[in-house]
Every structure is written in structure tokens, then in C-alpha cells.
Short mmCIF file of C-alpha atoms in Angstrom, two decimals:
data_model
loop_
_atom_site.label_atom_id
_atom_site.label_comp_id
_atom_site.label_asym_id
_atom_site.label_seq_id
_atom_site.Cartn_x
_atom_site.Cartn_y
_atom_site.Cartn_z
CA UNK A 5 0.07 -0.08 -0.05
CA UNK A 6 2.84 2.32 0.68
CA UNK A 7 4.45 1.68 -2.61
CA UNK A 8 1.08 2.64 -4.20
CA UNK A 9 0.74 5.91 -2.23
CA UNK A 10 4.45 6.75 -3.19
CA UNK A 11 3.57 6.11 -7.02
CA UNK A 12 0.59 8.26 -6.78
CA UNK A 13 2.42 11.15 -4.94
CA UNK A 14 5.13 10.90 -7.34
CA UNK A 15 2.88 10.86 -10.33
CA UNK A 16 0.74 13.85 -9.35
CA UNK A 17 3.97 15.96 -8.47
CA UNK A 18 5.03 15.59 -11.91
CA UNK A 19 1.75 15.63 -13.91
CA UNK A 20 -0.37 17.88 -11.95
CA UNK A 21 -0.55 20.40 -14.65
CA UNK A 22 -1.56 17.93 -17.20
CA UNK A 23 -4.23 16.64 -15.27
CA UNK A 24 -5.32 19.95 -14.22
CA UNK A 25 -5.60 21.04 -17.97
CA UNK A 26 -7.47 17.86 -18.86
CA UNK A 27 -10.04 18.03 -16.17
CA UNK A 28 -10.51 21.79 -15.77
CA UNK A 29 -9.68 23.32 -19.00
CA UNK A 30 -10.98 20.35 -20.91
CA UNK A 31 -14.56 20.77 -19.36
CA UNK A 32 -14.51 24.45 -20.08
CA UNK A 33 -13.55 23.74 -23.67
CA UNK A 34 -16.14 21.13 -23.98
CA UNK A 35 -18.97 23.72 -22.45
CA UNK A 36 -17.83 26.41 -25.15
CA UNK A 37 -17.89 23.77 -27.99
CA UNK A 38 -21.40 22.46 -27.09
CA UNK A 39 -22.70 26.12 -26.64
CA UNK A 40 -21.27 27.11 -30.04
CA UNK A 41 -21.86 23.98 -32.17
CA UNK A 42 -25.13 22.78 -31.15
CA UNK A 43 -25.79 20.61 -34.39
CA UNK A 44 -22.82 18.19 -33.87
CA UNK A 45 -22.85 15.13 -31.52
CA UNK A 46 -22.17 15.99 -27.91
CA UNK A 47 -19.67 13.08 -27.46
CA UNK A 48 -17.80 14.21 -30.41
CA UNK A 49 -17.44 17.70 -28.77
CA UNK A 50 -16.79 16.41 -25.30
CA UNK A 51 -14.01 14.27 -26.76
CA UNK A 52 -12.38 17.35 -28.65
CA UNK A 53 -12.89 19.66 -25.62
CA UNK A 54 -11.02 17.34 -23.38
CA UNK A 55 -8.20 16.78 -26.03
CA UNK A 56 -7.67 20.65 -26.21
CA UNK A 57 -7.58 20.55 -22.44
CA UNK A 58 -5.02 17.60 -22.43
CA UNK A 59 -2.78 19.43 -25.08
CA UNK A 60 -3.17 22.83 -23.14
CA UNK A 61 -1.91 20.83 -20.03
CA UNK A 62 1.02 19.35 -21.96
CA UNK A 63 2.05 22.93 -23.21
CA UNK A 64 1.74 24.25 -19.78
CA UNK A 65 4.10 21.56 -18.54
CA UNK A 66 6.49 21.94 -21.24
CA UNK A 67 6.61 25.83 -20.77
CA UNK A 68 6.63 25.27 -16.86
CA UNK A 69 3.45 27.37 -16.19
CA UNK A 70 2.28 27.33 -12.90
CA UNK A 71 -1.46 28.11 -12.31
CA UNK A 72 -1.74 25.70 -9.43
CA UNK A 73 0.85 26.88 -7.12
#
């Protein structure tokens, strides 16, 4: 159990910005896409929104932006 806790702590310390981008910004991007493109399937728009959030998180990790700290 201790190994699992250490793994999650290590993972979150390295990838927190990517998860933040995926979850927070992905949900915001999805909401905007659904608002502006109502004729397209919602599942497709959710996938695109969360993909943009993931990309935003990766870019923030590469550029070492820190919104969380």
C-alpha cells in the first residue's frame, strides 16, 4: 500500500498541470464547443474539448507554467 501511495504522490507531483488542463480546461473547452456547435454530436464535442484541455496541460508542463502553485 505504501508503494502505491508513493507512486501516486510521485505521479501527481510531476503531472499535476497536465491533469489540471485535462479536467478543468477540458470541461470548459467542451462547454464552449457544445454552446457554439449545437448541431454536432455532444460526445464528439466532449472528446475534442478534453483533447484541447490535455494539449493545454502538456503545453503548460513543457513551458513550466504554474497556475496551481
